[in-house]
């Protein structure tokens, strides 16, 4: 069921989403070649906790036998890793890497969720373009995230833009509603038909997140049960914000 947030709930959402935005501000200042992905995890967790929030991804359990709860505070995925990369002291960031980070904070019982792909140091033109197209795909979808439109309008806009740029979206993972739960209805795939799905209403909070691959859309799951990589080894990028549907233009909650 899709939840419509009250004024009080929206204030809680704004507060926790600001934590996420400030966490990314801290990461952006400190990310550099030579550091481990575990260092990024520690930076993010420290910032969230200093702001009175907790990292909601830490210990997150998808409830599938044999897959342990997620062991870290953020997901850190590099280059061909699309999503859900597990931070490690042995995973060292190199010059030119695309480092995609997915962060979910929990405060006052509400979740804020955003993802960013950082280019570390000097990167190839192909990497730069992929990251820019992935970010723009979010904003192409955002144009349709208005009261009275349907969720399919958002999905269609994202998919059409990505494909027009010569890239692929993955179909196995999608955006989602968000609030008291990290993942709420509706699901928000990065492809689809306009005019389909639920009608958007003021008070809905949604996490819209294009996950874009430079090559074909096929993916693989690594043995850790979490990390998703491109099947053909091509680069990938991820961009996400939590937004609020209003009477007028949508409000992006995870940007300062």
PDB file of C-alpha atoms in Angstrom:
ATOM      1  CA  UNK A   1       0.000   0.000   0.000  1.00  0.00           C
ATOM      2  CA  UNK A   2       1.275   3.462  -0.906  1.00  0.00           C
ATOM      3  CA  UNK A   3       1.462   5.751   2.121  1.00  0.00           C
ATOM      4  CA  UNK A   4       0.578   9.449   2.089  1.00  0.00           C
ATOM      5  CA  UNK A   5       2.713  11.277   4.634  1.00  0.00           C
ATOM      6  CA  UNK A   6       1.238  13.769   7.100  1.00  0.00           C
ATOM      7  CA  UNK A   7       2.816  17.195   7.646  1.00  0.00           C
ATOM      8  CA  UNK A   8       4.634  15.854  10.711  1.00  0.00           C
ATOM      9  CA  UNK A   9       5.889  12.827   8.819  1.00  0.00           C
ATOM     10  CA  UNK A  10       7.109  15.047   5.989  1.00  0.00           C
ATOM     11  CA  UNK A  11       9.144  17.066   8.479  1.00  0.00           C
ATOM     12  CA  UNK A  12      10.711  13.853   9.770  1.00  0.00           C
ATOM     13  CA  UNK A  13      11.479  12.885   6.171  1.00  0.00           C
ATOM     14  CA  UNK A  14      13.097  16.263   5.483  1.00  0.00           C
ATOM     15  CA  UNK A  15      15.221  15.875   8.615  1.00  0.00           C
ATOM     16  CA  UNK A  16      16.548  12.399   7.842  1.00  0.00           C
ATOM     17  CA  UNK A  17      17.095  13.232   4.178  1.00  0.00           C
ATOM     18  CA  UNK A  18      19.208  16.223   5.222  1.00  0.00           C
ATOM     19  CA  UNK A  19      21.391  13.760   7.144  1.00  0.00           C
ATOM     20  CA  UNK A  20      21.904  11.812   3.919  1.00  0.00           C
ATOM     21  CA  UNK A  21      22.788  14.978   1.991  1.00  0.00           C
ATOM     22  CA  UNK A  22      25.301  16.066   4.650  1.00  0.00           C
ATOM     23  CA  UNK A  23      26.815  12.583   4.645  1.00  0.00           C
ATOM     24  CA  UNK A  24      27.450  12.847   0.906  1.00  0.00           C
ATOM     25  CA  UNK A  25      28.937  16.284   1.415  1.00  0.00           C
ATOM     26  CA  UNK A  26      31.423  14.706   3.830  1.00  0.00           C
ATOM     27  CA  UNK A  27      32.188  11.813   1.485  1.00  0.00           C
ATOM     28  CA  UNK A  28      32.773  14.148  -1.446  1.00  0.00           C
ATOM     29  CA  UNK A  29      35.326  16.097   0.573  1.00  0.00           C
ATOM     30  CA  UNK A  30      37.290  13.010   1.593  1.00  0.00           C
ATOM     31  CA  UNK A  31      37.085  10.464  -1.227  1.00  0.00           C
ATOM     32  CA  UNK A  32      40.404  10.034  -3.032  1.00  0.00           C
ATOM     33  CA  UNK A  33      42.591   7.457  -4.752  1.00  0.00           C
ATOM     34  CA  UNK A  34      44.423   5.119  -2.386  1.00  0.00           C
ATOM     35  CA  UNK A  35      41.759   4.914   0.301  1.00  0.00           C
ATOM     36  CA  UNK A  36      39.796   1.763   0.977  1.00  0.00           C
ATOM     37  CA  UNK A  37      36.050   1.431   0.589  1.00  0.00           C
ATOM     38  CA  UNK A  38      35.953   0.541   4.289  1.00  0.00           C
ATOM     39  CA  UNK A  39      37.321   4.013   5.073  1.00  0.00           C
ATOM     40  CA  UNK A  40      34.399   5.518   3.157  1.00  0.00           C
ATOM     41  CA  UNK A  41      32.036   3.348   5.160  1.00  0.00           C
ATOM     42  CA  UNK A  42      33.534   4.589   8.424  1.00  0.00           C
ATOM     43  CA  UNK A  43      33.342   8.234   7.305  1.00  0.00           C
ATOM     44  CA  UNK A  44      29.666   7.823   6.389  1.00  0.00           C
ATOM     45  CA  UNK A  45      28.686   6.016   9.579  1.00  0.00           C
ATOM     46  CA  UNK A  46      30.464   8.562  11.751  1.00  0.00           C
ATOM     47  CA  UNK A  47      28.706  11.453  10.010  1.00  0.00           C
ATOM     48  CA  UNK A  48      25.260   9.879  10.238  1.00  0.00           C
ATOM     49  CA  UNK A  49      25.653   9.095  13.914  1.00  0.00           C
ATOM     50  CA  UNK A  50      26.961  12.588  14.663  1.00  0.00           C
ATOM     51  CA  UNK A  51      23.685  13.916  13.245  1.00  0.00           C
ATOM     52  CA  UNK A  52      21.543  11.649  15.405  1.00  0.00           C
ATOM     53  CA  UNK A  53      20.786   9.060  12.734  1.00  0.00           C
ATOM     54  CA  UNK A  54      21.817   5.451  12.259  1.00  0.00           C
ATOM     55  CA  UNK A  55      22.916   3.702   9.046  1.00  0.00           C
ATOM     56  CA  UNK A  56      19.820   1.739   8.055  1.00  0.00           C
ATOM     57  CA  UNK A  57      21.667  -0.555   5.655  1.00  0.00           C
ATOM     58  CA  UNK A  58      23.842  -1.983   8.427  1.00  0.00           C
ATOM     59  CA  UNK A  59      22.337  -5.333   9.360  1.00  0.00           C
ATOM     60  CA  UNK A  60      19.633  -5.082   6.693  1.00  0.00           C
ATOM     61  CA  UNK A  61      18.254  -8.578   6.097  1.00  0.00           C
ATOM     62  CA  UNK A  62      16.454  -9.438   2.852  1.00  0.00           C
ATOM     63  CA  UNK A  63      15.176 -12.631   4.434  1.00  0.00           C
ATOM     64  CA  UNK A  64      16.655 -15.112   1.979  1.00  0.00           C
ATOM     65  CA  UNK A  65      18.227 -18.187   3.507  1.00  0.00           C
ATOM     66  CA  UNK A  66      21.973 -18.296   3.010  1.00  0.00           C
ATOM     67  CA  UNK A  67      22.369 -14.557   2.437  1.00  0.00           C
ATOM     68  CA  UNK A  68      23.657 -12.830   5.578  1.00  0.00           C
ATOM     69  CA  UNK A  69      22.473  -9.375   6.654  1.00  0.00           C
ATOM     70  CA  UNK A  70      24.329  -6.535   4.947  1.00  0.00           C
ATOM     71  CA  UNK A  71      27.483  -6.021   7.049  1.00  0.00           C
ATOM     72  CA  UNK A  72      28.266  -2.345   6.368  1.00  0.00           C
ATOM     73  CA  UNK A  73      26.814   1.142   6.741  1.00  0.00           C
ATOM     74  CA  UNK A  74      26.772   2.022   3.026  1.00  0.00           C
ATOM     75  CA  UNK A  75      27.009   0.214  -0.300  1.00  0.00           C
ATOM     76  CA  UNK A  76      30.167   1.030  -2.268  1.00  0.00           C
ATOM     77  CA  UNK A  77      30.306  -0.264  -5.844  1.00  0.00           C
ATOM     78  CA  UNK A  78      33.217   0.385  -8.218  1.00  0.00           C
ATOM     79  CA  UNK A  79      33.205   0.460 -12.039  1.00  0.00           C
ATOM     80  CA  UNK A  80      31.437  -2.735 -13.205  1.00  0.00           C
ATOM     81  CA  UNK A  81      29.833  -3.220  -9.779  1.00  0.00           C
ATOM     82  CA  UNK A  82      26.337  -1.837 -10.262  1.00  0.00           C
ATOM     83  CA  UNK A  83      24.941  -1.864  -6.714  1.00  0.00           C
ATOM     84  CA  UNK A  84      25.294  -3.375  -3.231  1.00  0.00           C
ATOM     85  CA  UNK A  85      29.087  -3.550  -3.125  1.00  0.00           C
ATOM     86  CA  UNK A  86      30.331  -4.434   0.371  1.00  0.00           C
ATOM     87  CA  UNK A  87      33.009  -2.090   1.785  1.00  0.00           C
ATOM     88  CA  UNK A  88      36.340  -3.756   2.540  1.00  0.00           C
ATOM     89  CA  UNK A  89      39.776  -2.748   3.781  1.00  0.00           C
ATOM     90  CA  UNK A  90      41.195  -4.626   0.779  1.00  0.00           C
ATOM     91  CA  UNK A  91      39.147  -2.790  -1.854  1.00  0.00           C
ATOM     92  CA  UNK A  92      41.312   0.200  -2.754  1.00  0.00           C
ATOM     93  CA  UNK A  93      40.002   3.105  -4.834  1.00  0.00           C
ATOM     94  CA  UNK A  94      42.140   3.928  -7.859  1.00  0.00           C
ATOM     95  CA  UNK A  95      42.585   6.989 -10.055  1.00  0.00           C
ATOM     96  CA  UNK A  96      39.766   7.178 -12.597  1.00  0.00           C
ATOM     97  CA  UNK A  97      37.371   4.812 -10.803  1.00  0.00           C
ATOM     98  CA  UNK A  98      33.631   5.316 -10.810  1.00  0.00           C
ATOM     99  CA  UNK A  99      32.663   4.868  -7.173  1.00  0.00           C
ATOM    100  CA  UNK A 100      28.898   4.469  -6.672  1.00  0.00           C
ATOM    101  CA  UNK A 101      27.649   4.866  -3.116  1.00  0.00           C
ATOM    102  CA  UNK A 102      24.150   4.106  -1.821  1.00  0.00           C
ATOM    103  CA  UNK A 103      23.288   5.501   1.607  1.00  0.00           C
ATOM    104  CA  UNK A 104      20.176   5.069   3.746  1.00  0.00           C
ATOM    105  CA  UNK A 105      19.831   6.872   7.074  1.00  0.00           C
ATOM    106  CA  UNK A 106      17.204   6.242   9.767  1.00  0.00           C
ATOM    107  CA  UNK A 107      16.106   8.926  12.231  1.00  0.00           C
ATOM    108  CA  UNK A 108      12.900   9.377  14.240  1.00  0.00           C
ATOM    109  CA  UNK A 109      11.576   6.207  12.637  1.00  0.00           C
ATOM    110  CA  UNK A 110      11.888   7.454   9.045  1.00  0.00           C
ATOM    111  CA  UNK A 111      14.304   6.664   6.226  1.00  0.00           C
ATOM    112  CA  UNK A 112      16.174   8.846   3.754  1.00  0.00           C
ATOM    113  CA  UNK A 113      17.833   7.260   0.716  1.00  0.00           C
ATOM    114  CA  UNK A 114      20.159   8.561  -1.993  1.00  0.00           C
ATOM    115  CA  UNK A 115      22.923   7.315  -4.280  1.00  0.00           C
ATOM    116  CA  UNK A 116      25.792   9.109  -5.982  1.00  0.00           C
ATOM    117  CA  UNK A 117      28.459   8.028  -8.467  1.00  0.00           C
ATOM    118  CA  UNK A 118      31.746   9.824  -7.893  1.00  0.00           C
ATOM    119  CA  UNK A 119      34.531  10.092 -10.429  1.00  0.00           C
ATOM    120  CA  UNK A 120      37.765   9.807  -8.461  1.00  0.00           C
ATOM    121  CA  UNK A 121      40.632  11.782  -9.953  1.00  0.00           C
ATOM    122  CA  UNK A 122      41.045  11.919 -13.726  1.00  0.00           C
ATOM    123  CA  UNK A 123      38.736   9.564 -15.609  1.00  0.00           C
ATOM    124  CA  UNK A 124      38.020   8.609 -19.191  1.00  0.00           C
ATOM    125  CA  UNK A 125      35.502  10.547 -21.283  1.00  0.00           C
ATOM    126  CA  UNK A 126      33.362   7.412 -21.370  1.00  0.00           C
ATOM    127  CA  UNK A 127      33.213   7.266 -17.568  1.00  0.00           C
ATOM    128  CA  UNK A 128      32.441  10.959 -17.266  1.00  0.00           C
ATOM    129  CA  UNK A 129      29.644  10.743 -19.824  1.00  0.00           C
ATOM    130  CA  UNK A 130      28.100   7.665 -18.179  1.00  0.00           C
ATOM    131  CA  UNK A 131      27.958   9.355 -14.777  1.00  0.00           C
ATOM    132  CA  UNK A 132      26.453  12.518 -16.258  1.00  0.00           C
ATOM    133  CA  UNK A 133      23.803  10.620 -18.246  1.00  0.00           C
ATOM    134  CA  UNK A 134      22.859   8.592 -15.156  1.00  0.00           C
ATOM    135  CA  UNK A 135      22.364  11.771 -13.131  1.00  0.00           C
ATOM    136  CA  UNK A 136      20.376  13.419 -15.917  1.00  0.00           C
ATOM    137  CA  UNK A 137      18.178  10.318 -16.188  1.00  0.00           C
ATOM    138  CA  UNK A 138      16.953  11.032 -12.664  1.00  0.00           C
ATOM    139  CA  UNK A 139      16.051  14.593 -13.630  1.00  0.00           C
ATOM    140  CA  UNK A 140      14.297  13.406 -16.800  1.00  0.00           C
ATOM    141  CA  UNK A 141      12.091  11.213 -14.619  1.00  0.00           C
ATOM    142  CA  UNK A 142      11.630  14.000 -12.074  1.00  0.00           C
ATOM    143  CA  UNK A 143       9.924  16.165 -14.721  1.00  0.00           C
ATOM    144  CA  UNK A 144       6.978  13.761 -14.579  1.00  0.00           C
ATOM    145  CA  UNK A 145       6.908  13.264 -10.796  1.00  0.00           C
ATOM    146  CA  UNK A 146       3.920  15.528 -10.356  1.00  0.00           C
ATOM    147  CA  UNK A 147       0.531  15.163  -8.752  1.00  0.00           C
ATOM    148  CA  UNK A 148      -1.944  13.687 -11.229  1.00  0.00           C
ATOM    149  CA  UNK A 149       0.665  11.919 -13.354  1.00  0.00           C
ATOM    150  CA  UNK A 150       1.191   8.175 -13.154  1.00  0.00           C
ATOM    151  CA  UNK A 151       4.272   6.352 -11.896  1.00  0.00           C
ATOM    152  CA  UNK A 152       4.708   4.876 -15.356  1.00  0.00           C
ATOM    153  CA  UNK A 153       5.286   8.374 -16.726  1.00  0.00           C
ATOM    154  CA  UNK A 154       8.380   8.673 -14.518  1.00  0.00           C
ATOM    155  CA  UNK A 155       9.630   5.181 -15.400  1.00  0.00           C
ATOM    156  CA  UNK A 156       9.110   5.701 -19.128  1.00  0.00           C
ATOM    157  CA  UNK A 157      10.967   9.023 -19.141  1.00  0.00           C
ATOM    158  CA  UNK A 158      14.009   7.509 -17.426  1.00  0.00           C
ATOM    159  CA  UNK A 159      14.202   4.492 -19.706  1.00  0.00           C
ATOM    160  CA  UNK A 160      13.677   6.434 -22.915  1.00  0.00           C
ATOM    161  CA  UNK A 161      16.367   8.961 -22.041  1.00  0.00           C
ATOM    162  CA  UNK A 162      18.923   6.296 -21.071  1.00  0.00           C
ATOM    163  CA  UNK A 163      18.308   4.300 -24.234  1.00  0.00           C
ATOM    164  CA  UNK A 164      18.503   7.459 -26.375  1.00  0.00           C
ATOM    165  CA  UNK A 165      22.038   7.946 -25.039  1.00  0.00           C
ATOM    166  CA  UNK A 166      23.093   4.426 -26.058  1.00  0.00           C
ATOM    167  CA  UNK A 167      23.065   2.920 -22.548  1.00  0.00           C
ATOM    168  CA  UNK A 168      21.047   0.235 -20.737  1.00  0.00           C
ATOM    169  CA  UNK A 169      19.033   0.114 -17.512  1.00  0.00           C
ATOM    170  CA  UNK A 170      18.837  -2.987 -15.362  1.00  0.00           C
ATOM    171  CA  UNK A 171      15.378  -4.479 -14.924  1.00  0.00           C
ATOM    172  CA  UNK A 172      15.947  -6.652 -11.865  1.00  0.00           C
ATOM    173  CA  UNK A 173      16.226  -3.701  -9.444  1.00  0.00           C
ATOM    174  CA  UNK A 174      14.179  -0.529  -9.124  1.00  0.00           C
ATOM    175  CA  UNK A 175      13.327   2.561  -7.120  1.00  0.00           C
ATOM    176  CA  UNK A 176      10.637   2.493  -4.457  1.00  0.00           C
ATOM    177  CA  UNK A 177       8.451   4.315  -2.029  1.00  0.00           C
ATOM    178  CA  UNK A 178      10.107   5.189   1.272  1.00  0.00           C
ATOM    179  CA  UNK A 179       9.151   6.318   4.763  1.00  0.00           C
ATOM    180  CA  UNK A 180       8.839   4.239   7.912  1.00  0.00           C
ATOM    181  CA  UNK A 181      10.118   1.345   5.825  1.00  0.00           C
ATOM    182  CA  UNK A 182      13.214   1.509   3.645  1.00  0.00           C
ATOM    183  CA  UNK A 183      11.285  -0.079   0.784  1.00  0.00           C
ATOM    184  CA  UNK A 184       7.601   0.770   0.415  1.00  0.00           C
ATOM    185  CA  UNK A 185       5.131   0.731  -2.466  1.00  0.00           C
ATOM    186  CA  UNK A 186       5.190   1.668  -5.262  1.00  0.00           C
ATOM    187  CA  UNK A 187       8.014  -0.015  -7.138  1.00  0.00           C
ATOM    188  CA  UNK A 188       9.625   2.399  -9.587  1.00  0.00           C
ATOM    189  CA  UNK A 189      11.420   0.577 -12.421  1.00  0.00           C
ATOM    190  CA  UNK A 190      13.688   2.543 -14.742  1.00  0.00           C
ATOM    191  CA  UNK A 191      11.636   1.585 -17.788  1.00  0.00           C
ATOM    192  CA  UNK A 192       7.982   1.154 -18.633  1.00  0.00           C
ATOM    193  CA  UNK A 193       4.962   2.569 -20.399  1.00  0.00           C
ATOM    194  CA  UNK A 194       3.651   6.073 -19.854  1.00  0.00           C
ATOM    195  CA  UNK A 195       0.135   6.324 -18.478  1.00  0.00           C
ATOM    196  CA  UNK A 196       0.413   3.119 -16.438  1.00  0.00           C
ATOM    197  CA  UNK A 197       0.579   2.502 -12.706  1.00  0.00           C
ATOM    198  CA  UNK A 198      -0.658   4.398  -9.684  1.00  0.00           C
ATOM    199  CA  UNK A 199      -1.543   8.069  -9.879  1.00  0.00           C
ATOM    200  CA  UNK A 200       0.840  10.330  -7.957  1.00  0.00           C
ATOM    201  CA  UNK A 201      -0.580  12.293  -5.033  1.00  0.00           C
ATOM    202  CA  UNK A 202       0.786  15.022  -2.718  1.00  0.00           C
ATOM    203  CA  UNK A 203       2.419  13.505   0.361  1.00  0.00           C
ATOM    204  CA  UNK A 204       3.992  10.542  -1.412  1.00  0.00           C
ATOM    205  CA  UNK A 205       7.720  10.111  -0.787  1.00  0.00           C
ATOM    206  CA  UNK A 206       9.635   8.205  -3.445  1.00  0.00           C
ATOM    207  CA  UNK A 207      13.217   7.061  -4.008  1.00  0.00           C
ATOM    208  CA  UNK A 208      13.890   7.364  -7.741  1.00  0.00           C
ATOM    209  CA  UNK A 209      17.163   5.730  -8.768  1.00  0.00           C
ATOM    210  CA  UNK A 210      18.446   5.159 -12.287  1.00  0.00           C
ATOM    211  CA  UNK A 211      21.013   2.339 -12.425  1.00  0.00           C
ATOM    212  CA  UNK A 212      22.709   2.597 -15.809  1.00  0.00           C
ATOM    213  CA  UNK A 213      25.091   0.272 -17.651  1.00  0.00           C
ATOM    214  CA  UNK A 214      27.353   1.250 -20.536  1.00  0.00           C
ATOM    215  CA  UNK A 215      27.031  -2.198 -22.152  1.00  0.00           C
ATOM    216  CA  UNK A 216      24.236  -4.764 -22.283  1.00  0.00           C
ATOM    217  CA  UNK A 217      21.740  -4.897 -19.408  1.00  0.00           C
ATOM    218  CA  UNK A 218      22.615  -8.385 -18.164  1.00  0.00           C
ATOM    219  CA  UNK A 219      23.874  -8.637 -14.591  1.00  0.00           C
ATOM    220  CA  UNK A 220      25.386 -11.228 -12.246  1.00  0.00           C
ATOM    221  CA  UNK A 221      25.294 -11.660  -8.472  1.00  0.00           C
ATOM    222  CA  UNK A 222      28.607 -12.360  -6.759  1.00  0.00           C
ATOM    223  CA  UNK A 223      29.066 -15.138  -4.226  1.00  0.00           C
ATOM    224  CA  UNK A 224      28.684 -12.716  -1.309  1.00  0.00           C
ATOM    225  CA  UNK A 225      24.950 -12.663  -2.085  1.00  0.00           C
ATOM    226  CA  UNK A 226      24.888  -8.869  -2.378  1.00  0.00           C
ATOM    227  CA  UNK A 227      27.190  -7.388  -5.004  1.00  0.00           C
ATOM    228  CA  UNK A 228      25.650  -7.010  -8.465  1.00  0.00           C
ATOM    229  CA  UNK A 229      28.035  -6.649 -11.416  1.00  0.00           C
ATOM    230  CA  UNK A 230      27.640  -6.198 -15.167  1.00  0.00           C
ATOM    231  CA  UNK A 231      27.849  -9.481 -17.029  1.00  0.00           C
ATOM    232  CA  UNK A 232      30.054  -8.051 -19.789  1.00  0.00           C
ATOM    233  CA  UNK A 233      32.341  -6.103 -17.436  1.00  0.00           C
ATOM    234  CA  UNK A 234      31.134  -2.727 -18.701  1.00  0.00           C
ATOM    235  CA  UNK A 235      31.017   0.370 -16.518  1.00  0.00           C
ATOM    236  CA  UNK A 236      27.947   1.294 -14.503  1.00  0.00           C
ATOM    237  CA  UNK A 237      26.669   4.265 -12.517  1.00  0.00           C
ATOM    238  CA  UNK A 238      23.905   4.983 -10.001  1.00  0.00           C
ATOM    239  CA  UNK A 239      22.092   8.180  -9.023  1.00  0.00           C
ATOM    240  CA  UNK A 240      19.201   8.463  -6.574  1.00  0.00           C
ATOM    241  CA  UNK A 241      17.266  10.954  -4.501  1.00  0.00           C
ATOM    242  CA  UNK A 242      14.327  10.782  -2.144  1.00  0.00           C
ATOM    243  CA  UNK A 243      11.620  13.152  -3.356  1.00  0.00           C
ATOM    244  CA  UNK A 244       8.287  14.463  -2.095  1.00  0.00           C
ATOM    245  CA  UNK A 245       5.261  14.794  -4.372  1.00  0.00           C
ATOM    246  CA  UNK A 246       3.595  18.173  -3.724  1.00  0.00           C
ATOM    247  CA  UNK A 247       0.679  20.142  -5.160  1.00  0.00           C
ATOM    248  CA  UNK A 248       3.165  21.764  -7.549  1.00  0.00           C
ATOM    249  CA  UNK A 249       6.742  20.780  -8.420  1.00  0.00           C
ATOM    250  CA  UNK A 250       8.349  17.767  -6.710  1.00  0.00           C
ATOM    251  CA  UNK A 251      10.701  18.527  -3.813  1.00  0.00           C
ATOM    252  CA  UNK A 252      14.075  16.785  -3.737  1.00  0.00           C
ATOM    253  CA  UNK A 253      14.704  15.994  -0.073  1.00  0.00           C
ATOM    254  CA  UNK A 254      18.273  14.626  -0.298  1.00  0.00           C
ATOM    255  CA  UNK A 255      19.898  17.690  -1.887  1.00  0.00           C
ATOM    256  CA  UNK A 256      20.930  20.588   0.336  1.00  0.00           C
TER     257      UNK A 256
END
